[in-house]
mmCIF file with all atom_site columns, C-alpha atoms in Angstrom:
data_model
loop_
_atom_site.group_PDB
_atom_site.id
_atom_site.type_symbol
_atom_site.label_atom_id
_atom_site.label_alt_id
_atom_site.label_comp_id
_atom_site.label_asym_id
_atom_site.label_entity_id
_atom_site.label_seq_id
_atom_site.pdbx_PDB_ins_code
_atom_site.Cartn_x
_atom_site.Cartn_y
_atom_site.Cartn_z
_atom_site.occupancy
_atom_site.B_iso_or_equiv
_atom_site.pdbx_formal_charge
_atom_site.auth_seq_id
_atom_site.auth_comp_id
_atom_site.auth_asym_id
_atom_site.auth_atom_id
_atom_site.pdbx_PDB_model_num
ATOM 1   C CA . MET A 1 1   ? -90.918  -14.425 101.526 1.00 80.00 ? 1273 MET A CA 1
ATOM 2   C CA . THR A 1 2   ? -90.876  -18.060 102.633 1.00 95.00 ? 1274 THR A CA 1
ATOM 3   C CA . TYR A 1 3   ? -93.999  -19.334 104.355 1.00 98.00 ? 1275 TYR A CA 1
ATOM 4   C CA . ARG A 1 4   ? -93.142  -21.913 107.020 1.00 98.00 ? 1276 ARG A CA 1
ATOM 5   C CA . VAL A 1 5   ? -95.480  -24.703 108.158 1.00 98.00 ? 1277 VAL A CA 1
ATOM 6   C CA . CYS A 1 6   ? -94.761  -27.365 110.782 1.00 98.00 ? 1278 CYS A CA 1
ATOM 7   C CA . PHE A 1 7   ? -97.018  -30.395 111.317 1.00 98.00 ? 1279 PHE A CA 1
ATOM 8   C CA . VAL A 1 8   ? -97.046  -31.738 114.878 1.00 98.00 ? 1280 VAL A CA 1
ATOM 9   C CA . CYS A 1 9   ? -98.192  -35.049 116.373 1.00 98.00 ? 1281 CYS A CA 1
ATOM 10  C CA . THR A 1 10  ? -97.033  -36.894 119.504 1.00 97.00 ? 1282 THR A CA 1
ATOM 11  C CA . GLY A 1 11  ? -93.757  -38.632 118.662 1.00 97.00 ? 1283 GLY A CA 1
ATOM 12  C CA . ASN A 1 12  ? -93.118  -37.369 115.120 1.00 98.00 ? 1284 ASN A CA 1
ATOM 13  C CA . ILE A 1 13  ? -92.981  -40.871 113.650 1.00 98.00 ? 1285 ILE A CA 1
ATOM 14  C CA . CYS A 1 14  ? -96.509  -41.479 112.270 1.00 98.00 ? 1286 CYS A CA 1
ATOM 15  C CA . ARG A 1 15  ? -98.969  -38.681 111.558 1.00 98.00 ? 1287 ARG A CA 1
ATOM 16  C CA . SER A 1 16  ? -96.813  -35.573 111.353 1.00 98.00 ? 1288 SER A CA 1
ATOM 17  C CA . PRO A 1 17  ? -94.126  -37.001 109.049 1.00 98.00 ? 1289 PRO A CA 1
ATOM 18  C CA . MET A 1 18  ? -96.899  -38.385 106.853 1.00 98.00 ? 1290 MET A CA 1
ATOM 19  C CA . ALA A 1 19  ? -98.519  -34.935 106.755 1.00 98.00 ? 1291 ALA A CA 1
ATOM 20  C CA . GLU A 1 20  ? -95.150  -33.320 106.047 1.00 98.00 ? 1292 GLU A CA 1
ATOM 21  C CA . HIS A 1 21  ? -94.451  -35.510 103.017 1.00 98.00 ? 1293 HIS A CA 1
ATOM 22  C CA . VAL A 1 22  ? -98.001  -35.487 101.636 1.00 98.00 ? 1294 VAL A CA 1
ATOM 23  C CA . PHE A 1 23  ? -98.284  -31.722 101.956 1.00 98.00 ? 1295 PHE A CA 1
ATOM 24  C CA . ARG A 1 24  ? -94.786  -31.049 100.623 1.00 98.00 ? 1296 ARG A CA 1
ATOM 25  C CA . ARG A 1 25  ? -95.703  -32.873 97.422  1.00 98.00 ? 1297 ARG A CA 1
ATOM 26  C CA . ARG A 1 26  ? -98.955  -30.882 97.191  1.00 97.00 ? 1298 ARG A CA 1
ATOM 27  C CA . VAL A 1 27  ? -96.923  -27.661 97.560  1.00 98.00 ? 1299 VAL A CA 1
ATOM 28  C CA . GLU A 1 28  ? -94.431  -28.736 94.900  1.00 97.00 ? 1300 GLU A CA 1
ATOM 29  C CA . GLU A 1 29  ? -97.189  -29.771 92.484  1.00 97.00 ? 1301 GLU A CA 1
ATOM 30  C CA . ALA A 1 30  ? -98.725  -26.312 92.964  1.00 97.00 ? 1302 ALA A CA 1
ATOM 31  C CA . GLY A 1 31  ? -95.412  -24.705 91.979  1.00 97.00 ? 1303 GLY A CA 1
ATOM 32  C CA . LEU A 1 32  ? -94.895  -23.242 95.450  1.00 97.00 ? 1304 LEU A CA 1
ATOM 33  C CA . GLY A 1 33  ? -91.853  -25.285 96.486  1.00 95.00 ? 1305 GLY A CA 1
ATOM 34  C CA . GLY A 1 34  ? -89.677  -22.185 96.646  1.00 95.00 ? 1306 GLY A CA 1
ATOM 35  C CA . ALA A 1 35  ? -92.228  -20.217 98.636  1.00 97.00 ? 1307 ALA A CA 1
ATOM 36  C CA . VAL A 1 36  ? -93.432  -22.739 101.219 1.00 98.00 ? 1308 VAL A CA 1
ATOM 37  C CA . GLU A 1 37  ? -91.239  -24.698 103.630 1.00 98.00 ? 1309 GLU A CA 1
ATOM 38  C CA . VAL A 1 38  ? -92.817  -27.803 105.167 1.00 98.00 ? 1310 VAL A CA 1
ATOM 39  C CA . ASP A 1 39  ? -91.556  -29.580 108.281 1.00 98.00 ? 1311 ASP A CA 1
ATOM 40  C CA . SER A 1 40  ? -92.754  -31.723 111.187 1.00 98.00 ? 1312 SER A CA 1
ATOM 41  C CA . ALA A 1 41  ? -92.101  -32.409 114.870 1.00 98.00 ? 1313 ALA A CA 1
ATOM 42  C CA . GLY A 1 42  ? -93.592  -34.099 117.914 1.00 98.00 ? 1314 GLY A CA 1
ATOM 43  C CA . THR A 1 43  ? -94.920  -32.770 121.207 1.00 98.00 ? 1315 THR A CA 1
ATOM 44  C CA . ASP A 1 44  ? -92.794  -35.372 123.022 1.00 95.00 ? 1316 ASP A CA 1
ATOM 45  C CA . GLY A 1 45  ? -89.202  -36.457 122.532 1.00 88.00 ? 1317 GLY A CA 1
ATOM 46  C CA . TRP A 1 46  ? -89.598  -40.225 122.890 1.00 90.00 ? 1318 TRP A CA 1
ATOM 47  C CA . HIS A 1 47  ? -88.488  -40.925 119.322 1.00 93.00 ? 1319 HIS A CA 1
ATOM 48  C CA . GLU A 1 48  ? -86.005  -38.093 118.721 1.00 93.00 ? 1320 GLU A CA 1
ATOM 49  C CA . GLY A 1 49  ? -83.444  -39.188 116.162 1.00 94.00 ? 1321 GLY A CA 1
ATOM 50  C CA . ASP A 1 50  ? -85.539  -42.142 114.935 1.00 96.00 ? 1322 ASP A CA 1
ATOM 51  C CA . GLY A 1 51  ? -86.879  -42.561 111.442 1.00 96.00 ? 1323 GLY A CA 1
ATOM 52  C CA . ALA A 1 52  ? -90.577  -42.638 110.661 1.00 97.00 ? 1324 ALA A CA 1
ATOM 53  C CA . ASP A 1 53  ? -92.566  -45.706 111.690 1.00 97.00 ? 1325 ASP A CA 1
ATOM 54  C CA . PRO A 1 54  ? -92.090  -48.412 109.015 1.00 97.00 ? 1326 PRO A CA 1
ATOM 55  C CA . ARG A 1 55  ? -95.864  -48.465 108.433 1.00 97.00 ? 1327 ARG A CA 1
ATOM 56  C CA . THR A 1 56  ? -95.797  -44.725 107.730 1.00 98.00 ? 1328 THR A CA 1
ATOM 57  C CA . VAL A 1 57  ? -92.922  -45.229 105.311 1.00 98.00 ? 1329 VAL A CA 1
ATOM 58  C CA . ALA A 1 58  ? -94.790  -48.061 103.568 1.00 97.00 ? 1330 ALA A CA 1
ATOM 59  C CA . VAL A 1 59  ? -97.950  -45.982 103.051 1.00 98.00 ? 1331 VAL A CA 1
ATOM 60  C CA . LEU A 1 60  ? -95.993  -42.960 101.866 1.00 98.00 ? 1332 LEU A CA 1
ATOM 61  C CA . GLU A 1 61  ? -93.958  -44.979 99.386  1.00 97.00 ? 1333 GLU A CA 1
ATOM 62  C CA . GLU A 1 62  ? -97.020  -46.912 98.182  1.00 97.00 ? 1334 GLU A CA 1
ATOM 63  C CA . HIS A 1 63  ? -98.570  -43.578 97.188  1.00 97.00 ? 1335 HIS A CA 1
ATOM 64  C CA . GLY A 1 64  ? -95.429  -42.169 95.576  1.00 97.00 ? 1336 GLY A CA 1
ATOM 65  C CA . HIS A 1 65  ? -94.309  -39.877 98.389  1.00 96.00 ? 1337 HIS A CA 1
ATOM 66  C CA . THR A 1 66  ? -90.811  -39.454 99.739  1.00 92.00 ? 1338 THR A CA 1
ATOM 67  C CA . SER A 1 67  ? -90.246  -40.813 103.237 1.00 93.00 ? 1339 SER A CA 1
ATOM 68  C CA . ALA A 1 68  ? -86.801  -39.744 104.519 1.00 96.00 ? 1340 ALA A CA 1
ATOM 69  C CA . HIS A 1 69  ? -87.309  -38.513 108.075 1.00 97.00 ? 1341 HIS A CA 1
ATOM 70  C CA . VAL A 1 70  ? -85.638  -37.955 111.449 1.00 98.00 ? 1342 VAL A CA 1
ATOM 71  C CA . ALA A 1 71  ? -87.966  -37.408 114.414 1.00 98.00 ? 1343 ALA A CA 1
ATOM 72  C CA . ARG A 1 72  ? -87.561  -34.364 116.626 1.00 98.00 ? 1344 ARG A CA 1
ATOM 73  C CA . ARG A 1 73  ? -89.401  -32.557 119.384 1.00 98.00 ? 1345 ARG A CA 1
ATOM 74  C CA . PHE A 1 74  ? -91.170  -29.232 118.838 1.00 98.00 ? 1346 PHE A CA 1
ATOM 75  C CA . ARG A 1 75  ? -89.532  -26.311 120.644 1.00 98.00 ? 1347 ARG A CA 1
ATOM 76  C CA . ALA A 1 76  ? -91.395  -23.185 121.765 1.00 98.00 ? 1348 ALA A CA 1
ATOM 77  C CA . SER A 1 77  ? -88.591  -21.051 120.308 1.00 98.00 ? 1349 SER A CA 1
ATOM 78  C CA . TRP A 1 78  ? -89.653  -22.191 116.825 1.00 98.00 ? 1350 TRP A CA 1
ATOM 79  C CA . PHE A 1 79  ? -92.871  -20.180 116.955 1.00 98.00 ? 1351 PHE A CA 1
ATOM 80  C CA . SER A 1 80  ? -90.968  -17.037 115.977 1.00 97.00 ? 1352 SER A CA 1
ATOM 81  C CA . THR A 1 81  ? -89.877  -18.555 112.656 1.00 97.00 ? 1353 THR A CA 1
ATOM 82  C CA . LEU A 1 82  ? -93.103  -20.385 111.766 1.00 98.00 ? 1354 LEU A CA 1
ATOM 83  C CA . ASP A 1 83  ? -96.216  -19.034 110.088 1.00 98.00 ? 1355 ASP A CA 1
ATOM 84  C CA . LEU A 1 84  ? -98.455  -22.026 110.889 1.00 98.00 ? 1356 LEU A CA 1
ATOM 85  C CA . VAL A 1 85  ? -98.169  -24.883 113.354 1.00 98.00 ? 1357 VAL A CA 1
ATOM 86  C CA . ILE A 1 86  ? -100.559 -27.638 112.324 1.00 98.00 ? 1358 ILE A CA 1
ATOM 87  C CA . ALA A 1 87  ? -101.732 -29.960 115.109 1.00 98.00 ? 1359 ALA A CA 1
ATOM 88  C CA . LEU A 1 88  ? -102.978 -33.427 114.183 1.00 98.00 ? 1360 LEU A CA 1
ATOM 89  C CA . ASP A 1 89  ? -105.410 -33.716 117.101 1.00 98.00 ? 1361 ASP A CA 1
ATOM 90  C CA . GLU A 1 90  ? -106.967 -31.739 119.954 1.00 98.00 ? 1362 GLU A CA 1
ATOM 91  C CA . GLY A 1 91  ? -104.350 -32.946 122.446 1.00 98.00 ? 1363 GLY A CA 1
ATOM 92  C CA . HIS A 1 92  ? -101.555 -31.579 120.278 1.00 98.00 ? 1364 HIS A CA 1
ATOM 93  C CA . LEU A 1 93  ? -103.497 -28.352 119.807 1.00 98.00 ? 1365 LEU A CA 1
ATOM 94  C CA . ARG A 1 94  ? -103.760 -27.862 123.581 1.00 98.00 ? 1366 ARG A CA 1
ATOM 95  C CA . GLU A 1 95  ? -100.109 -28.741 124.184 1.00 98.00 ? 1367 GLU A CA 1
ATOM 96  C CA . LEU A 1 96  ? -98.856  -26.425 121.455 1.00 98.00 ? 1368 LEU A CA 1
ATOM 97  C CA . ARG A 1 97  ? -101.006 -23.530 122.621 1.00 98.00 ? 1369 ARG A CA 1
ATOM 98  C CA . ARG A 1 98  ? -99.696  -24.143 126.157 1.00 98.00 ? 1370 ARG A CA 1
ATOM 99  C CA . LEU A 1 99  ? -96.130  -23.876 124.820 1.00 98.00 ? 1371 LEU A CA 1
ATOM 100 C CA . ALA A 1 100 ? -96.905  -20.611 123.029 1.00 98.00 ? 1372 ALA A CA 1
ATOM 101 C CA . ARG A 1 101 ? -95.446  -17.623 124.855 1.00 97.00 ? 1373 ARG A CA 1
ATOM 102 C CA . THR A 1 102 ? -97.822  -15.018 123.420 1.00 98.00 ? 1374 THR A CA 1
ATOM 103 C CA . PRO A 1 103 ? -101.379 -14.881 122.067 1.00 97.00 ? 1375 PRO A CA 1
ATOM 104 C CA . GLN A 1 104 ? -99.870  -14.291 118.607 1.00 97.00 ? 1376 GLN A CA 1
ATOM 105 C CA . GLU A 1 105 ? -97.909  -17.534 118.830 1.00 98.00 ? 1377 GLU A CA 1
ATOM 106 C CA . ALA A 1 106 ? -100.959 -19.449 120.079 1.00 98.00 ? 1378 ALA A CA 1
ATOM 107 C CA . ALA A 1 107 ? -102.957 -18.103 117.117 1.00 97.00 ? 1379 ALA A CA 1
ATOM 108 C CA . LYS A 1 108 ? -100.516 -19.819 114.737 1.00 98.00 ? 1380 LYS A CA 1
ATOM 109 C CA . VAL A 1 109 ? -101.669 -23.258 115.950 1.00 98.00 ? 1381 VAL A CA 1
ATOM 110 C CA . ARG A 1 110 ? -104.464 -24.852 113.933 1.00 98.00 ? 1382 ARG A CA 1
ATOM 111 C CA . LEU A 1 111 ? -105.969 -28.312 113.544 1.00 98.00 ? 1383 LEU A CA 1
ATOM 112 C CA . LEU A 1 112 ? -105.226 -29.903 110.176 1.00 98.00 ? 1384 LEU A CA 1
ATOM 113 C CA . ARG A 1 113 ? -108.739 -31.201 109.614 1.00 98.00 ? 1385 ARG A CA 1
ATOM 114 C CA . SER A 1 114 ? -110.159 -27.719 110.178 1.00 98.00 ? 1386 SER A CA 1
ATOM 115 C CA . TYR A 1 115 ? -109.116 -27.166 106.547 1.00 98.00 ? 1387 TYR A CA 1
ATOM 116 C CA . ASP A 1 116 ? -111.326 -30.054 105.335 1.00 97.00 ? 1388 ASP A CA 1
ATOM 117 C CA . PRO A 1 117 ? -114.910 -28.855 104.759 1.00 92.00 ? 1389 PRO A CA 1
ATOM 118 C CA . ALA A 1 118 ? -116.165 -32.465 104.876 1.00 94.00 ? 1390 ALA A CA 1
ATOM 119 C CA . ALA A 1 119 ? -114.591 -33.204 108.288 1.00 95.00 ? 1391 ALA A CA 1
ATOM 120 C CA . GLY A 1 120 ? -117.727 -32.613 110.329 1.00 92.00 ? 1392 GLY A CA 1
ATOM 121 C CA . ASP A 1 121 ? -117.260 -32.180 114.073 1.00 93.00 ? 1393 ASP A CA 1
ATOM 122 C CA . ASP A 1 122 ? -114.405 -34.674 114.525 1.00 92.00 ? 1394 ASP A CA 1
ATOM 123 C CA . LEU A 1 123 ? -111.259 -32.758 113.629 1.00 97.00 ? 1395 LEU A CA 1
ATOM 124 C CA . ASP A 1 124 ? -108.733 -35.277 114.978 1.00 98.00 ? 1396 ASP A CA 1
ATOM 125 C CA . VAL A 1 125 ? -106.532 -37.420 112.772 1.00 98.00 ? 1397 VAL A CA 1
ATOM 126 C CA . PRO A 1 126 ? -106.589 -40.668 114.798 1.00 98.00 ? 1398 PRO A CA 1
ATOM 127 C CA . ASP A 1 127 ? -103.250 -42.048 115.986 1.00 97.00 ? 1399 ASP A CA 1
ATOM 128 C CA . PRO A 1 128 ? -102.556 -45.209 113.940 1.00 98.00 ? 1400 PRO A CA 1
ATOM 129 C CA . TYR A 1 129 ? -99.579  -46.332 116.066 1.00 96.00 ? 1401 TYR A CA 1
ATOM 130 C CA . TYR A 1 130 ? -101.320 -49.107 118.020 1.00 95.00 ? 1402 TYR A CA 1
ATOM 131 C CA . GLY A 1 131 ? -103.286 -50.494 115.080 1.00 95.00 ? 1403 GLY A CA 1
ATOM 132 C CA . GLY A 1 132 ? -102.690 -52.152 111.770 1.00 94.00 ? 1404 GLY A CA 1
ATOM 133 C CA . PRO A 1 133 ? -101.882 -50.849 108.296 1.00 94.00 ? 1405 PRO A CA 1
ATOM 134 C CA . GLU A 1 134 ? -105.472 -49.727 107.670 1.00 97.00 ? 1406 GLU A CA 1
ATOM 135 C CA . GLY A 1 135 ? -105.062 -47.008 110.328 1.00 97.00 ? 1407 GLY A CA 1
ATOM 136 C CA . PHE A 1 136 ? -102.051 -45.610 108.488 1.00 98.00 ? 1408 PHE A CA 1
ATOM 137 C CA . GLU A 1 137 ? -103.972 -45.587 105.225 1.00 98.00 ? 1409 GLU A CA 1
ATOM 138 C CA . GLU A 1 138 ? -106.892 -43.804 106.918 1.00 98.00 ? 1410 GLU A CA 1
ATOM 139 C CA . CYS A 1 139 ? -104.408 -41.277 108.313 1.00 98.00 ? 1411 CYS A CA 1
ATOM 140 C CA . ARG A 1 140 ? -103.085 -40.578 104.810 1.00 98.00 ? 1412 ARG A CA 1
ATOM 141 C CA . GLU A 1 141 ? -106.607 -40.193 103.423 1.00 98.00 ? 1413 GLU A CA 1
ATOM 142 C CA . LEU A 1 142 ? -107.550 -37.670 106.135 1.00 98.00 ? 1414 LEU A CA 1
ATOM 143 C CA . ILE A 1 143 ? -104.342 -35.721 105.527 1.00 98.00 ? 1415 ILE A CA 1
ATOM 144 C CA . GLU A 1 144 ? -104.937 -35.687 101.772 1.00 98.00 ? 1416 GLU A CA 1
ATOM 145 C CA . ALA A 1 145 ? -108.523 -34.496 102.310 1.00 98.00 ? 1417 ALA A CA 1
ATOM 146 C CA . ALA A 1 146 ? -107.390 -31.490 104.361 1.00 98.00 ? 1418 ALA A CA 1
ATOM 147 C CA . SER A 1 147 ? -104.352 -30.608 102.240 1.00 98.00 ? 1419 SER A CA 1
ATOM 148 C CA . GLY A 1 148 ? -106.280 -28.803 99.512  1.00 97.00 ? 1420 GLY A CA 1
ATOM 149 C CA . GLY A 1 149 ? -107.934 -26.420 101.963 1.00 97.00 ? 1421 GLY A CA 1
ATOM 150 C CA . LEU A 1 150 ? -104.639 -25.807 103.759 1.00 98.00 ? 1422 LEU A CA 1
ATOM 151 C CA . LEU A 1 151 ? -102.890 -25.078 100.479 1.00 98.00 ? 1423 LEU A CA 1
ATOM 152 C CA . CYS A 1 152 ? -105.651 -22.647 99.520  1.00 97.00 ? 1424 CYS A CA 1
ATOM 153 C CA . ALA A 1 153 ? -105.282 -20.840 102.862 1.00 96.00 ? 1425 ALA A CA 1
ATOM 154 C CA . ILE A 1 154 ? -101.517 -20.563 102.422 1.00 97.00 ? 1426 ILE A CA 1
ATOM 155 C CA . ARG A 1 155 ? -101.905 -19.240 98.878  1.00 96.00 ? 1427 ARG A CA 1
ATOM 156 C CA . THR A 1 156 ? -104.204 -16.568 100.300 1.00 95.00 ? 1428 THR A CA 1
ATOM 157 C CA . ALA A 1 157 ? -101.600 -15.662 102.924 1.00 94.00 ? 1429 ALA A CA 1
ATOM 158 C CA . LEU A 1 158 ? -98.830  -15.526 100.312 1.00 94.00 ? 1430 LEU A CA 1
ATOM 159 C CA . ARG A 1 159 ? -100.904 -13.063 98.274  1.00 91.00 ? 1431 ARG A CA 1
ATOM 160 C CA . GLY A 1 160 ? -101.038 -10.872 101.361 1.00 86.00 ? 1432 GLY A CA 1
ATOM 161 C CA . ASP A 1 161 ? -104.750 -11.297 101.931 1.00 68.00 ? 1433 ASP A CA 1
ATOM 162 C CA . ASP A 1 162 ? -106.048 -12.293 105.346 1.00 57.00 ? 1434 ASP A CA 1
ATOM 163 C CA . GLU A 1 163 ? -104.170 -14.835 107.433 1.00 52.00 ? 1435 GLU A CA 1
ATOM 164 C CA . PRO A 1 164 ? -105.038 -18.483 106.690 1.00 51.00 ? 1436 PRO A CA 1
ATOM 165 C CA . MET A 1 165 ? -108.483 -19.210 108.026 1.00 52.00 ? 1437 MET A CA 1
ATOM 166 C CA . GLU A 1 166 ? -109.593 -22.556 109.324 1.00 53.00 ? 1438 GLU A CA 1
ATOM 167 C CA . ARG A 1 167 ? -113.136 -23.812 109.394 1.00 49.00 ? 1439 ARG A CA 1
ATOM 168 C CA . THR A 1 168 ? -114.592 -23.656 112.865 1.00 44.00 ? 1440 THR A CA 1
ATOM 169 C CA . PRO A 1 169 ? -116.813 -26.532 113.988 1.00 40.00 ? 1441 PRO A CA 1
#
């Protein structure tokens, strides 16, 4: 059984590709590379076919992550092949749940920071696009902080226990 996760932000050039690469490494380090497939997409198609933002690439490479990426738009038809769709902020969460064709598909959509017990009430990963390099570094730190809880939830699902549970605010 392959467990499939897709991270989603707006244009698929900043937050979601960063989450994809950070989490993929976490999965590989946990020895689950053959069991968990990690991907990313955007809610909009503005950047389809583009690479990741150069600032995203710089932060990823600075921290030893891979960075090869081609942006694409999330399609509602993908819900049937995905186990989790991870939204990077509340706007993405709403848009993805609107795209879902059934309650079961909508239930697959979760906020990334809901897996970080220290997140408090603000579960958004802020969009770094209009800021400087520090915003991209903060984005990576927030993704890293939530990745352990997400990995734990996926391990639970792979064992056949309950579906991955997020923390509710």
